[in-house]
Amino acid sequence: MQFMEGTFFTYKVDGDGDGKADICNPVDAIFATANLLWQNGLNAAKPDQAIFAFNHSWTFVSDVLGIARSYGCLC
């Protein structure tokens, strides 16, 4: 996932506990992504809504969900 600096600032999380949230740190970025999805209404039954809140493209939503399924992340 790619964050714009302002978006990362809004949702940043110190995922690895080193005392700072770093946009270039993959662990921090993963935790920030989870925070962004949670804050935008992630519901396990409807992950498409939270993804759409991030990027208003149903093609993007479909692509993300397809990749998640390929990793076995969604039923």
CSV table of N, CA and C in Angstrom, one decimal:
chain,number,residue,atom,x,y,z
A,1,MET,N,0.8,-1.2,0.0
A,1,MET,CA,0.0,0.0,0.0
A,1,MET,C,0.9,1.2,0.0
A,2,GLN,N,0.5,2.2,-0.7
A,2,GLN,CA,1.2,3.5,-0.8
A,2,GLN,C,0.4,4.5,-0.1
A,3,PHE,N,1.0,5.2,0.8
A,3,PHE,CA,0.4,6.3,1.6
A,3,PHE,C,0.9,7.7,1.1
A,4,MET,N,0.0,8.6,0.9
A,4,MET,CA,0.4,10.0,0.8
A,4,MET,C,0.8,10.4,2.2
A,5,GLU,N,1.7,11.4,2.3
A,5,GLU,CA,2.3,11.8,3.6
A,5,GLU,C,1.2,12.3,4.5
A,6,GLY,N,0.3,13.1,4.0
A,6,GLY,CA,-0.8,13.6,4.9
A,6,GLY,C,-1.7,12.5,5.4
A,7,THR,N,-2.0,11.5,4.5
A,7,THR,CA,-2.9,10.4,4.9
A,7,THR,C,-2.2,9.6,6.0
A,8,PHE,N,-0.9,9.3,5.8
A,8,PHE,CA,-0.1,8.5,6.8
A,8,PHE,C,-0.1,9.3,8.1
A,9,PHE,N,0.0,10.6,8.1
A,9,PHE,CA,0.0,11.4,9.3
A,9,PHE,C,-1.3,11.2,10.1
A,10,THR,N,-2.4,11.1,9.4
A,10,THR,CA,-3.7,11.0,10.0
A,10,THR,C,-3.8,9.6,10.7
A,11,TYR,N,-3.3,8.6,10.0
A,11,TYR,CA,-3.6,7.2,10.5
A,11,TYR,C,-2.3,6.5,11.1
A,12,LYS,N,-1.2,7.2,11.2
A,12,LYS,CA,0.0,6.6,11.6
A,12,LYS,C,0.0,5.8,12.9
A,13,VAL,N,0.8,4.8,12.9
A,13,VAL,CA,0.9,3.9,14.1
A,13,VAL,C,2.3,3.5,14.2
A,14,ASP,N,2.8,3.4,15.4
A,14,ASP,CA,4.2,2.9,15.7
A,14,ASP,C,4.0,1.4,15.8
A,15,GLY,N,4.0,0.7,14.7
A,15,GLY,CA,3.7,-0.7,14.7
A,15,GLY,C,4.8,-1.6,15.3
A,16,ASP,N,6.1,-1.2,15.2
A,16,ASP,CA,7.1,-2.0,15.8
A,16,ASP,C,7.6,-1.5,17.1
A,17,GLY,N,7.0,-0.5,17.7
A,17,GLY,CA,7.3,-0.1,19.0
A,17,GLY,C,8.7,0.6,19.2
A,18,ASP,N,9.2,1.1,18.1
A,18,ASP,CA,10.5,1.8,18.3
A,18,ASP,C,10.4,3.3,18.7
A,19,GLY,N,9.2,3.7,19.0
A,19,GLY,CA,9.0,5.1,19.4
A,19,GLY,C,8.7,6.1,18.3
A,20,LYS,N,8.6,5.7,17.1
A,20,LYS,CA,8.2,6.6,16.0
A,20,LYS,C,7.4,5.8,14.9
A,21,ALA,N,6.5,6.5,14.3
A,21,ALA,CA,5.7,6.0,13.2
A,21,ALA,C,6.4,6.5,11.9
A,22,ASP,N,7.0,5.6,11.2
A,22,ASP,CA,7.8,5.9,10.0
A,22,ASP,C,7.1,5.4,8.7
A,23,ILE,N,6.8,6.4,7.8
A,23,ILE,CA,6.1,6.0,6.6
A,23,ILE,C,6.9,5.0,5.7
A,24,CYS,N,8.2,5.0,5.9
A,24,CYS,CA,9.0,4.0,5.1
A,24,CYS,C,9.2,2.7,5.8
A,25,ASN,N,8.7,2.5,7.0
A,25,ASN,CA,8.8,1.3,7.7
A,25,ASN,C,7.6,0.4,7.4
A,26,PRO,N,7.9,-0.8,6.8
A,26,PRO,CA,6.7,-1.7,6.4
A,26,PRO,C,5.8,-2.1,7.6
A,27,VAL,N,6.4,-2.3,8.7
A,27,VAL,CA,5.6,-2.7,9.9
A,27,VAL,C,4.6,-1.5,10.3
A,28,ASP,N,5.2,-0.3,10.4
A,28,ASP,CA,4.4,0.9,10.7
A,28,ASP,C,3.3,1.1,9.6
A,29,ALA,N,3.7,0.9,8.3
A,29,ALA,CA,2.7,1.0,7.2
A,29,ALA,C,1.6,0.0,7.3
A,30,ILE,N,1.9,-1.2,7.7
A,30,ILE,CA,0.8,-2.2,7.8
A,30,ILE,C,-0.1,-1.9,8.9
A,31,PHE,N,0.4,-1.4,10.1
A,31,PHE,CA,-0.4,-1.0,11.2
A,31,PHE,C,-1.3,0.2,10.8
A,32,ALA,N,-0.7,1.2,10.1
A,32,ALA,CA,-1.4,2.4,9.7
A,32,ALA,C,-2.5,2.0,8.7
A,33,THR,N,-2.2,1.0,7.8
A,33,THR,CA,-3.3,0.6,6.9
A,33,THR,C,-4.4,0.0,7.7
A,34,ALA,N,-4.1,-0.9,8.7
A,34,ALA,CA,-5.2,-1.4,9.5
A,34,ALA,C,-6.0,-0.3,10.2
A,35,ASN,N,-5.3,0.7,10.7
A,35,ASN,CA,-6.0,1.8,11.4
A,35,ASN,C,-6.9,2.6,10.4
A,36,LEU,N,-6.4,2.8,9.2
A,36,LEU,CA,-7.2,3.5,8.2
A,36,LEU,C,-8.4,2.7,7.9
A,37,LEU,N,-8.3,1.4,7.7
A,37,LEU,CA,-9.5,0.6,7.4
A,37,LEU,C,-10.4,0.6,8.5
A,38,TRP,N,-9.9,0.4,9.8
A,38,TRP,CA,-10.8,0.4,10.9
A,38,TRP,C,-11.5,1.8,11.1
A,39,GLN,N,-10.8,2.9,10.9
A,39,GLN,CA,-11.4,4.2,11.1
A,39,GLN,C,-12.5,4.5,10.0
A,40,ASN,N,-12.3,3.7,8.9
A,40,ASN,CA,-13.3,3.9,7.8
A,40,ASN,C,-14.3,2.8,7.7
A,41,GLY,N,-14.5,2.2,8.8
A,41,GLY,CA,-15.7,1.3,9.0
A,41,GLY,C,-15.4,-0.2,8.5
A,42,LEU,N,-14.2,-0.7,8.6
A,42,LEU,CA,-14.0,-2.0,8.2
A,42,LEU,C,-14.9,-3.0,9.0
A,43,ASN,N,-15.6,-3.8,8.2
A,43,ASN,CA,-16.5,-4.8,8.8
A,43,ASN,C,-16.1,-6.1,8.1
A,44,ALA,N,-15.8,-7.1,8.8
A,44,ALA,CA,-15.3,-8.4,8.2
A,44,ALA,C,-16.3,-8.9,7.2
A,45,ALA,N,-17.6,-8.6,7.4
A,45,ALA,CA,-18.6,-9.1,6.4
A,45,ALA,C,-18.6,-8.2,5.2
A,46,LYS,N,-18.1,-7.0,5.2
A,46,LYS,CA,-18.2,-6.1,4.1
A,46,LYS,C,-16.8,-5.3,4.0
A,47,PRO,N,-15.7,-6.0,3.7
A,47,PRO,CA,-14.5,-5.3,3.6
A,47,PRO,C,-14.4,-4.3,2.4
A,48,ASP,N,-15.3,-4.6,1.4
A,48,ASP,CA,-15.3,-3.7,0.2
A,48,ASP,C,-15.6,-2.2,0.6
A,49,GLN,N,-16.4,-2.0,1.6
A,49,GLN,CA,-16.8,-0.7,2.0
A,49,GLN,C,-15.6,0.1,2.5
A,50,ALA,N,-14.8,-0.5,3.4
A,50,ALA,CA,-13.6,0.2,3.9
A,50,ALA,C,-12.6,0.4,2.8
A,51,ILE,N,-12.4,-0.5,1.9
A,51,ILE,CA,-11.5,-0.3,0.8
A,51,ILE,C,-11.9,0.8,-0.1
A,52,PHE,N,-13.2,0.8,-0.3
A,52,PHE,CA,-13.8,1.9,-1.2
A,52,PHE,C,-13.6,3.3,-0.5
A,53,ALA,N,-13.7,3.3,0.8
A,53,ALA,CA,-13.5,4.6,1.5
A,53,ALA,C,-12.0,5.1,1.3
A,54,PHE,N,-11.1,4.2,1.1
A,54,PHE,CA,-9.7,4.5,0.9
A,54,PHE,C,-9.5,5.0,-0.6
A,55,ASN,N,-10.1,4.2,-1.5
A,55,ASN,CA,-9.9,4.6,-2.9
A,55,ASN,C,-11.3,4.4,-3.6
A,56,HIS,N,-11.9,5.4,-4.1
A,56,HIS,CA,-13.2,5.4,-4.6
A,56,HIS,C,-13.3,4.8,-6.1
A,57,SER,N,-12.8,3.6,-6.2
A,57,SER,CA,-12.8,2.9,-7.4
A,57,SER,C,-13.2,1.5,-7.2
A,58,TRP,N,-14.3,1.0,-7.7
A,58,TRP,CA,-14.7,-0.4,-7.5
A,58,TRP,C,-13.8,-1.3,-8.2
A,59,THR,N,-13.1,-0.9,-9.3
A,59,THR,CA,-12.0,-1.7,-9.9
A,59,THR,C,-10.9,-2.0,-8.9
A,60,PHE,N,-10.5,-0.9,-8.2
A,60,PHE,CA,-9.4,-1.0,-7.2
A,60,PHE,C,-9.9,-2.0,-6.1
A,61,VAL,N,-11.2,-1.8,-5.6
A,61,VAL,CA,-11.7,-2.7,-4.6
A,61,VAL,C,-11.7,-4.2,-5.0
A,62,SER,N,-12.1,-4.4,-6.2
A,62,SER,CA,-12.1,-5.8,-6.8
A,62,SER,C,-10.7,-6.3,-6.8
A,63,ASP,N,-9.7,-5.5,-7.3
A,63,ASP,CA,-8.3,-6.0,-7.4
A,63,ASP,C,-7.8,-6.3,-6.0
A,64,VAL,N,-8.0,-5.5,-5.0
A,64,VAL,CA,-7.5,-5.7,-3.6
A,64,VAL,C,-8.1,-7.0,-3.0
A,65,LEU,N,-9.4,-7.1,-3.2
A,65,LEU,CA,-10.1,-8.3,-2.7
A,65,LEU,C,-9.6,-9.6,-3.4
A,66,GLY,N,-9.3,-9.5,-4.7
A,66,GLY,CA,-8.8,-10.6,-5.4
A,66,GLY,C,-7.4,-11.0,-4.9
A,67,ILE,N,-6.6,-10.0,-4.6
A,67,ILE,CA,-5.2,-10.3,-4.1
A,67,ILE,C,-5.4,-10.9,-2.7
A,68,ALA,N,-6.2,-10.3,-1.9
A,68,ALA,CA,-6.4,-10.9,-0.5
A,68,ALA,C,-6.9,-12.3,-0.6
A,69,ARG,N,-7.8,-12.6,-1.5
A,69,ARG,CA,-8.3,-14.0,-1.6
A,69,ARG,C,-7.1,-15.0,-2.0
A,70,SER,N,-6.3,-14.5,-2.9
A,70,SER,CA,-5.2,-15.3,-3.4
A,70,SER,C,-4.2,-15.6,-2.3
A,71,TYR,N,-4.1,-14.8,-1.3
A,71,TYR,CA,-3.3,-15.1,-0.1
A,71,TYR,C,-4.1,-15.9,1.0
A,72,GLY,N,-5.4,-16.2,0.7
A,72,GLY,CA,-6.2,-16.9,1.7
A,72,GLY,C,-6.7,-16.0,2.8
A,73,CYS,N,-6.7,-14.7,2.6
A,73,CYS,CA,-7.1,-13.8,3.6
A,73,CYS,C,-8.6,-13.6,3.8
A,74,LEU,N,-9.4,-14.0,2.7
A,74,LEU,CA,-10.8,-13.8,2.8
A,74,LEU,C,-11.5,-15.1,2.3
A,75,CYS,N,-12.7,-15.3,2.8
A,75,CYS,CA,-13.4,-16.5,2.3
A,75,CYS,C,-14.1,-16.2,1.0
